[in-house]
Structure formats: C-alpha cells, structure tokens
mmCIF file of C-alpha atoms in Angstrom:
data_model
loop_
_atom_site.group_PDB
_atom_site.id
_atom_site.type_symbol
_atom_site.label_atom_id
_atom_site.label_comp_id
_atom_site.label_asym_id
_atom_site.label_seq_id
_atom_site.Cartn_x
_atom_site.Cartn_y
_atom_site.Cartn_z
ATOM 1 C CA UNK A 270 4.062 22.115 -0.096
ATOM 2 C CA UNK A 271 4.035 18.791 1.586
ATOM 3 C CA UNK A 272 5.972 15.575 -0.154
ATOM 4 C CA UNK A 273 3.799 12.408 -0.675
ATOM 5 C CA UNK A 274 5.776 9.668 -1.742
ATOM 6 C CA UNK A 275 3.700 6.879 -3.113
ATOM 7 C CA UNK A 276 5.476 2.959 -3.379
ATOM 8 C CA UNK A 277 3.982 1.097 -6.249
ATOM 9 C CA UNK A 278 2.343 4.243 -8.117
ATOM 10 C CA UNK A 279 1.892 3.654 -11.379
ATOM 11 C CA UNK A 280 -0.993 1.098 -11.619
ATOM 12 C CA UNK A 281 -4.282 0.752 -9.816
ATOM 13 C CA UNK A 282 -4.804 1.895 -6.326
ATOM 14 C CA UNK A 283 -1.098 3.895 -6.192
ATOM 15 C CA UNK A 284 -2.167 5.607 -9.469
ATOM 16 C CA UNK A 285 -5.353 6.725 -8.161
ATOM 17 C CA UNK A 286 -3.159 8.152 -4.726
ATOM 18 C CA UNK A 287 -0.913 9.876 -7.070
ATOM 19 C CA UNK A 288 -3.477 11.014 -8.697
ATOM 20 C CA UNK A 289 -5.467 12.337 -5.886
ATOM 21 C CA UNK A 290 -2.916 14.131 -4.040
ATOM 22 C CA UNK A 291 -1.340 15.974 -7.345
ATOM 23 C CA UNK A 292 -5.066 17.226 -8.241
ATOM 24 C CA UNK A 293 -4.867 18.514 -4.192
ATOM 25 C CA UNK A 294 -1.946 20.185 -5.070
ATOM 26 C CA UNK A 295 0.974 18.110 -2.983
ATOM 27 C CA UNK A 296 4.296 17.230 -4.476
ATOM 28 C CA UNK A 297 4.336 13.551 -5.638
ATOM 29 C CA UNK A 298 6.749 11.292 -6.110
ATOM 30 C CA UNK A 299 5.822 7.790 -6.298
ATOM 31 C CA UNK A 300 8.637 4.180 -7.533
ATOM 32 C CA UNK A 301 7.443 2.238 -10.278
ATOM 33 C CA UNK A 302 8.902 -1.518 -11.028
ATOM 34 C CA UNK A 303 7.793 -1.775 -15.063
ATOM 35 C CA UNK A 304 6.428 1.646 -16.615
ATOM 36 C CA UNK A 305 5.850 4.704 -14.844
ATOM 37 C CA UNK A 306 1.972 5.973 -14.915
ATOM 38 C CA UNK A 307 0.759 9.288 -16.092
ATOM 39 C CA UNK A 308 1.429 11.700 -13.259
ATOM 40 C CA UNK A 309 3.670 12.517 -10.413
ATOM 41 C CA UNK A 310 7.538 12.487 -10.639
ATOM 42 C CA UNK A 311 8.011 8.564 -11.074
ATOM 43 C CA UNK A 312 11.400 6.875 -9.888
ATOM 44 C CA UNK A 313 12.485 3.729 -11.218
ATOM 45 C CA UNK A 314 12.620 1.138 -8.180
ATOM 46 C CA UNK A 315 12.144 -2.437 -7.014
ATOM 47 C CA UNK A 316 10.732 -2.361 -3.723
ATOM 48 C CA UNK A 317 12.419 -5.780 -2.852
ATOM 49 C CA UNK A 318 15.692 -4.675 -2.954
ATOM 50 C CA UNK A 319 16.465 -2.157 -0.081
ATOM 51 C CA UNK A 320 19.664 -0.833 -2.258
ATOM 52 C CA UNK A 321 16.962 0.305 -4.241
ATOM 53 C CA UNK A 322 14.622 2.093 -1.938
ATOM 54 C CA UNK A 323 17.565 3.140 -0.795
ATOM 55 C CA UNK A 324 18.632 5.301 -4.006
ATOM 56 C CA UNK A 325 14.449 5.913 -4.888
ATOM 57 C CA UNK A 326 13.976 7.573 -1.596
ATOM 58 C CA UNK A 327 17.569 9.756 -2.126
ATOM 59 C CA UNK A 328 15.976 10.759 -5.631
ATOM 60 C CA UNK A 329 12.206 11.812 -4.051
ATOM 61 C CA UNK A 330 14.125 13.489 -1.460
ATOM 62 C CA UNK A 331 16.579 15.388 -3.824
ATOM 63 C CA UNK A 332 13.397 16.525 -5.949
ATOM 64 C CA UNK A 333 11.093 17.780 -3.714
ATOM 65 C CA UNK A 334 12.823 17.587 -0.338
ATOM 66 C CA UNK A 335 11.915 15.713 2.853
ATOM 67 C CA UNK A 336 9.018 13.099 2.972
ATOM 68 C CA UNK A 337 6.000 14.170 4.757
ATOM 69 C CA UNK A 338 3.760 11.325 3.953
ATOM 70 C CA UNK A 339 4.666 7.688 2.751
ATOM 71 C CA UNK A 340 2.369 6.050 1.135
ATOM 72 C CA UNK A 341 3.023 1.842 0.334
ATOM 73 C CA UNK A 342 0.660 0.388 -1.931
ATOM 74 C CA UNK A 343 3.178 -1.788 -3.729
ATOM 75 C CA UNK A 344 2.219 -5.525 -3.657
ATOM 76 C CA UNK A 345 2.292 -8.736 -5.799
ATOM 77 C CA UNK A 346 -0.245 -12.050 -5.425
ATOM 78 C CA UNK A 347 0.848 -15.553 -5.328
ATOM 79 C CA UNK A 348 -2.269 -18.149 -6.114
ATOM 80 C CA UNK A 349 -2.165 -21.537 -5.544
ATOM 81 C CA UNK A 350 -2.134 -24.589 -3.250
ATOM 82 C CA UNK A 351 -0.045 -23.771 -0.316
ATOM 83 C CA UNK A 352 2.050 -27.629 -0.458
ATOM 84 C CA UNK A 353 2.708 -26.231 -3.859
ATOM 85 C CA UNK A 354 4.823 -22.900 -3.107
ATOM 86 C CA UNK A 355 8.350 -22.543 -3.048
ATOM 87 C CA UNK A 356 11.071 -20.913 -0.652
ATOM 88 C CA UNK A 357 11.149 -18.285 -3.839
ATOM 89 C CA UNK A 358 7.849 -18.417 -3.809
ATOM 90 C CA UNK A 359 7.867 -16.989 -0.182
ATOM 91 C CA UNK A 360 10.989 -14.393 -0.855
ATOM 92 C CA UNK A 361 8.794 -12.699 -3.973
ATOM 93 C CA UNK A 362 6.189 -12.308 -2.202
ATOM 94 C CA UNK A 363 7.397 -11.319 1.651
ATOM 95 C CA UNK A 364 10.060 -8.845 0.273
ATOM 96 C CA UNK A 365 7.761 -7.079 -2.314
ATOM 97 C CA UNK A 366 4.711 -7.284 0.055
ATOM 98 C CA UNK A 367 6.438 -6.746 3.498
ATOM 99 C CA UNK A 368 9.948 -5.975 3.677
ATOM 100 C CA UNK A 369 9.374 -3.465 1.109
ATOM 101 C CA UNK A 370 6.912 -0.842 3.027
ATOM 102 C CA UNK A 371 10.045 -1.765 6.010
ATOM 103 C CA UNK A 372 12.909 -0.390 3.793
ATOM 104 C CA UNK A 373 11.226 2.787 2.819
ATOM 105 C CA UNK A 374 10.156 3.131 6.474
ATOM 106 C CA UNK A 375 13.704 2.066 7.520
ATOM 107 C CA UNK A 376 14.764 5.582 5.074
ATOM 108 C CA UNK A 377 12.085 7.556 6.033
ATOM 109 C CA UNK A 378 11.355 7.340 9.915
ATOM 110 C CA UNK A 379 14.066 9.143 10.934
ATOM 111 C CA UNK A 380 13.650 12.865 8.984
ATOM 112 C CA UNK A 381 9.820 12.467 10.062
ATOM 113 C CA UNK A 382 11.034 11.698 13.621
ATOM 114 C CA UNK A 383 13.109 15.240 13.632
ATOM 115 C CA UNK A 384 10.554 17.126 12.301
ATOM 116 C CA UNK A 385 7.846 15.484 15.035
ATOM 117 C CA UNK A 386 5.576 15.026 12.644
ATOM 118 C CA UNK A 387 5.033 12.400 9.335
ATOM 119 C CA UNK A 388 2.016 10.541 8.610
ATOM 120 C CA UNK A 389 2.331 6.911 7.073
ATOM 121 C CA UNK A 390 -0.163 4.860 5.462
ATOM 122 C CA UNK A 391 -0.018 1.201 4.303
ATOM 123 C CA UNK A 392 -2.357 -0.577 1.361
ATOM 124 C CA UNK A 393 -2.966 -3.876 3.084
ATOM 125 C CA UNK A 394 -5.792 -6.999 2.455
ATOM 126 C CA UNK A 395 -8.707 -7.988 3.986
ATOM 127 C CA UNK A 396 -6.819 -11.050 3.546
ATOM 128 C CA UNK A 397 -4.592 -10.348 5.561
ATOM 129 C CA UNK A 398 -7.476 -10.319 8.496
ATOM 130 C CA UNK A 399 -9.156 -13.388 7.716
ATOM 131 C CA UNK A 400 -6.732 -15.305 5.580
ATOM 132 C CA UNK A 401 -7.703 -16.316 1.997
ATOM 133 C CA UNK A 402 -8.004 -19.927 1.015
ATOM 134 C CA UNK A 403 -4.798 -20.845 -1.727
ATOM 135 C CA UNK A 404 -3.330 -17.287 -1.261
ATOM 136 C CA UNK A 405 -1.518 -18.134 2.293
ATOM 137 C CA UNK A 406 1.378 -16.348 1.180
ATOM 138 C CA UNK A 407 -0.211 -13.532 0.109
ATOM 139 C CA UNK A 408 -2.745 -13.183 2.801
ATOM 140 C CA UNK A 409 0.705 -13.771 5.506
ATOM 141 C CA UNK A 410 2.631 -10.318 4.063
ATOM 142 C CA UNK A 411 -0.384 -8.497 4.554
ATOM 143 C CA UNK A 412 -0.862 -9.843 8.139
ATOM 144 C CA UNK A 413 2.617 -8.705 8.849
ATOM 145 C CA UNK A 414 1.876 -5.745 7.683
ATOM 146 C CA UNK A 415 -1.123 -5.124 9.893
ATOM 147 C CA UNK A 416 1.255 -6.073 12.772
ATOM 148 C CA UNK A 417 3.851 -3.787 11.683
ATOM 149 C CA UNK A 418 1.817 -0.609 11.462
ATOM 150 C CA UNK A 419 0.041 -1.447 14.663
ATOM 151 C CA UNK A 420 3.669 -1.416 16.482
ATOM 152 C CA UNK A 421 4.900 1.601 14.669
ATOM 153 C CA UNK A 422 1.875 3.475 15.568
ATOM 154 C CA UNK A 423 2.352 3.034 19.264
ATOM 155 C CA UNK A 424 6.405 3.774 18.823
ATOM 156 C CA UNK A 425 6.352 6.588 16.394
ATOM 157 C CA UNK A 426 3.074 8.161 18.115
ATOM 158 C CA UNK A 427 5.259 10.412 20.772
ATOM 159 C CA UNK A 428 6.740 11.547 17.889
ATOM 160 C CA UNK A 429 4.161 13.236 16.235
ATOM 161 C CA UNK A 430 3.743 10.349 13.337
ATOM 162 C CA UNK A 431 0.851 8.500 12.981
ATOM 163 C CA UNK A 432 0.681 5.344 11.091
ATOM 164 C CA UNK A 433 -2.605 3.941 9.771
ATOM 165 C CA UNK A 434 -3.609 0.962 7.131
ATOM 166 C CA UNK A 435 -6.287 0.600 5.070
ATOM 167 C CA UNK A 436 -7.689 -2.728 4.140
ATOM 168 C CA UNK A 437 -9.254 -3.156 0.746
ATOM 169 C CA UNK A 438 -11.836 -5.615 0.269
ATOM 170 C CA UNK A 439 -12.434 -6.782 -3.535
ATOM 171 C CA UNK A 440 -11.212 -3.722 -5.649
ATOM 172 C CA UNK A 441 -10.583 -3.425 -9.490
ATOM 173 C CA UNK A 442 -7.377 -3.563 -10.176
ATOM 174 C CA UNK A 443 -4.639 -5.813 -11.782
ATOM 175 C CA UNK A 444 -5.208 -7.991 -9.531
ATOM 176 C CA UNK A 445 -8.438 -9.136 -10.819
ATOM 177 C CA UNK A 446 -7.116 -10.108 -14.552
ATOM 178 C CA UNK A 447 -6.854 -13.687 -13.236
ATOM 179 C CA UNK A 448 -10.790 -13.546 -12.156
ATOM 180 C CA UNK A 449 -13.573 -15.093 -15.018
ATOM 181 C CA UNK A 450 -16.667 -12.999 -15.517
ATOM 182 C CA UNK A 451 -18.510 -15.154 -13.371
ATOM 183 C CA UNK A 452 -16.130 -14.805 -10.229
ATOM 184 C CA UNK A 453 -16.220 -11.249 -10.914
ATOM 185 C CA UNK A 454 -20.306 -12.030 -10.520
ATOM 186 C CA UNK A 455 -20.348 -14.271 -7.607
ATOM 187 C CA UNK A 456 -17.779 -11.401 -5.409
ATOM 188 C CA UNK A 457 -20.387 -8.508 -6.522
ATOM 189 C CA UNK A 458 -23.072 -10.497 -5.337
ATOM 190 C CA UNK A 459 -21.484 -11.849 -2.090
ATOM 191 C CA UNK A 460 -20.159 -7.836 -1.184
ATOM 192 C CA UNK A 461 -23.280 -5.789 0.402
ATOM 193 C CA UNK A 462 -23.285 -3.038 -1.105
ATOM 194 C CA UNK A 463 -23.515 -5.260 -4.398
ATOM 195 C CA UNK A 464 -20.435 -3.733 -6.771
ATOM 196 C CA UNK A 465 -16.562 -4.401 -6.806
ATOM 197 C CA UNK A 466 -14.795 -1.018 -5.179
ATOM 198 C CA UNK A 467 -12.738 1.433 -7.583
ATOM 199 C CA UNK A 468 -8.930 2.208 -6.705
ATOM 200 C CA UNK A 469 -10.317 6.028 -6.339
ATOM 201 C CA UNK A 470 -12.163 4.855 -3.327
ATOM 202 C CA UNK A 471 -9.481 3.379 -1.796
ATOM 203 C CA UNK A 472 -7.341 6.787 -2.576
ATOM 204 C CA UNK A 473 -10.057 8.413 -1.326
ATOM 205 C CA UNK A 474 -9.855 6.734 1.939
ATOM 206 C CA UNK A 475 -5.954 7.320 1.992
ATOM 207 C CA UNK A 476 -6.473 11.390 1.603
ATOM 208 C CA UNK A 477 -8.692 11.583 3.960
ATOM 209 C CA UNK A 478 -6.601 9.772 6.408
ATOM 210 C CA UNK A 479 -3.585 12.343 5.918
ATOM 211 C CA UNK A 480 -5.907 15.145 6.750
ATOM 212 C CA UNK A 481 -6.182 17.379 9.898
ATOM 213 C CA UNK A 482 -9.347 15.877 10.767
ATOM 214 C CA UNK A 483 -8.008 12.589 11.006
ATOM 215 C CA UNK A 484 -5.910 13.805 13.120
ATOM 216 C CA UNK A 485 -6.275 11.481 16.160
ATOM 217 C CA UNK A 486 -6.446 8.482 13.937
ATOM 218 C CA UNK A 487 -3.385 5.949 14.525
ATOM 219 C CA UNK A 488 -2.604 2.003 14.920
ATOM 220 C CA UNK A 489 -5.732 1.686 12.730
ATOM 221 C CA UNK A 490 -6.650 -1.097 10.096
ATOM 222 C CA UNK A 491 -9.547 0.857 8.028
ATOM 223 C CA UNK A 492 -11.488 -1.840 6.466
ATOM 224 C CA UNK A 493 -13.226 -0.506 2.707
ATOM 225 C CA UNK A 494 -14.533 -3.666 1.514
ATOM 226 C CA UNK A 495 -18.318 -2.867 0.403
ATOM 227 C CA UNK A 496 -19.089 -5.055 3.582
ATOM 228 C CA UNK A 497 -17.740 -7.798 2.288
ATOM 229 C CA UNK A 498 -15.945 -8.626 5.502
ATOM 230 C CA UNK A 499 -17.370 -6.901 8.977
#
C-alpha cells in the first residue's frame, strides 16, 4: 500500500487529507507541532527546524516504509501592517511556510527519484497569487511556494514525479478564528458560489490530484476558491 505523508496533519485542511486517504485505504503518516489529530500515525515535528523533519521523515519511513506521496499543508499567518513586522517576524513565518515543505522535499526527493515515480502536492494561498493587503509576509511564503513547485515540476518531471499545488481561496479553518461574524459575511458574499469552502474540499482536490487520472497533471497551481479569485 502506498505511504502518504501529510506535514501539518492534525488540524483543518491536513486533517481532512489524513482523513481522506486512511478512509481510501493508504498508509498515513502525517507531523503535528501541538496535539496530534484523530487518525493516521502522527509524529511529533516542527516543520521549521530541518533536524526535525529530518528525524519525522526517518520515523514515517521506519513505519510504513518509503514515501510515495508528500503532502505539505503546514502553515502559520502573520496579520498586520507590513512597517510593523519584525526580522522574527519574517523567520516564523518563511521557515514554517516555505522552508518547511523544502526540508521534507530535501528528505524525500531522492527515494522518489530511484523509484521514478512520487507525486508531491503543496497547500498554498490564493494569496500567494494576488498578494493580500497586511498579510505581505504571509502572502510572500506562499508565492515562494508557487515558484518552488513550478521548478520542481519541470526538474523532477523526467523522473517520473509530478509536483502540483493547490490554492485555497477562503476555507474554514483555524485560520478564520481571528475573522468577526460579519467578515465571515462580507467573504461569503464577495465568493461566487456564495459559502466559505470546507477543508474536505480542499482534501478532496488533493486525492484526486494523486490519482491515475491526473496523471498528466504537473507544475500546476489548482485554484479552489468558490470563484473568489479567477
């Protein structure tokens, strides 16, 4: 049975890809930073530190065997005025965000690159596509990452790996504690299709896109924002 390894899955959208792919029947291990969520084989790790990764991605490995399918769908926000954010500021955010899905590609890459095959999928922003007034930090790690896939697509793709991103648009999760009522309103009413997304749709989307009839699907930033942003 093929190895999903899920970065950031015990909340929100990585709980709903753990979720997904254990009721499909994969094996699924998946690093948590605070508690670990309800299913899957959770492993104890800070994305932002590669020592960590490091040792996570040994552990997966040692459990289930060789990763087939990376999944990173860890993440943090940073709100505020952009004058007003510090060098920290930038590290949290850039090493969770960013040089976190890098480390576990960093471990991974090369046991997908002998077996010629590997499929890798990054949780990004729609942010990161059109920027997002007082979250520049935020919406600048997810731009990188949109980059980053894009390049690894066309490098890993003689390999037999494709590499793919999808793009959430306003989805209810965590991130949305810091939202009123009445934000939560005005985004409904300013996404065309009129409600905030679920993490399961986004999981969905992420299934679907390790399938067989996605196939010939690489490089790609999939966009599942309700038509929020087109």
């Amino acid at each position: 049975m093929a190895h999903v390894l899920v970065a950031g899955g015990s909340r929100g959208i990585g709980a709903a890809t753990v979720s997904i792919f254990e009721s499909k029947g994969f094996d699924v291990s998946y690093f948590y930073r605070q508690a670990p969520g309800k299913c899957g084989y959770g492993i104890k790790a800070d994305v932002s530190s590669p020592n960590e990764v490091t040792n996570g991605v040994k552990e997966a490995i040692s459990k289930f065997g060789p990763i087939d399918i990376l999944v990173y769908s860890a993440g943090i926000s940073q709100t505020g005025l952009s004058t007003d954010f510090t060098y920290e500021d930038y590290t949290k955010v850039m090493n969770t965000n960013f040089g976190g899905l890098f480390s576990c590609c960093k471990e991974i890459i090369p046991s997908m690159v002998s077996a010629k095959s590997g499929c890798i999928i990054a949780v990004t922003s729609m942010w990161g596509q059109t920027g997002a007034s007082c979250e520049s930090l935020y919406s600048a790690s997810k731009g990188a990452i949109d980059a980053y896939v894009k390049s690894l697509a066309k490098e890993l793709g003689p390999s037999g790996i494709r590499v793919n991103a999808v793009s959430p648009g306003v989805i209810n999760t965590d991130m949305m504690s810091e939202y009123s009522d009445e934000d939560i309103k005005a985004l409904e009413e300013e996404t065309p299709l009129g409600r905030i997304g679920t993490p399961e749709d986004v999981a969905s989307l992420i299934y679907n896109l390790t399938t067989p009839e996605s196939s010939f699907i690489t490089g790609q930033i999939i966009g599942i924002n309700g038509g929020f942003l087109i």
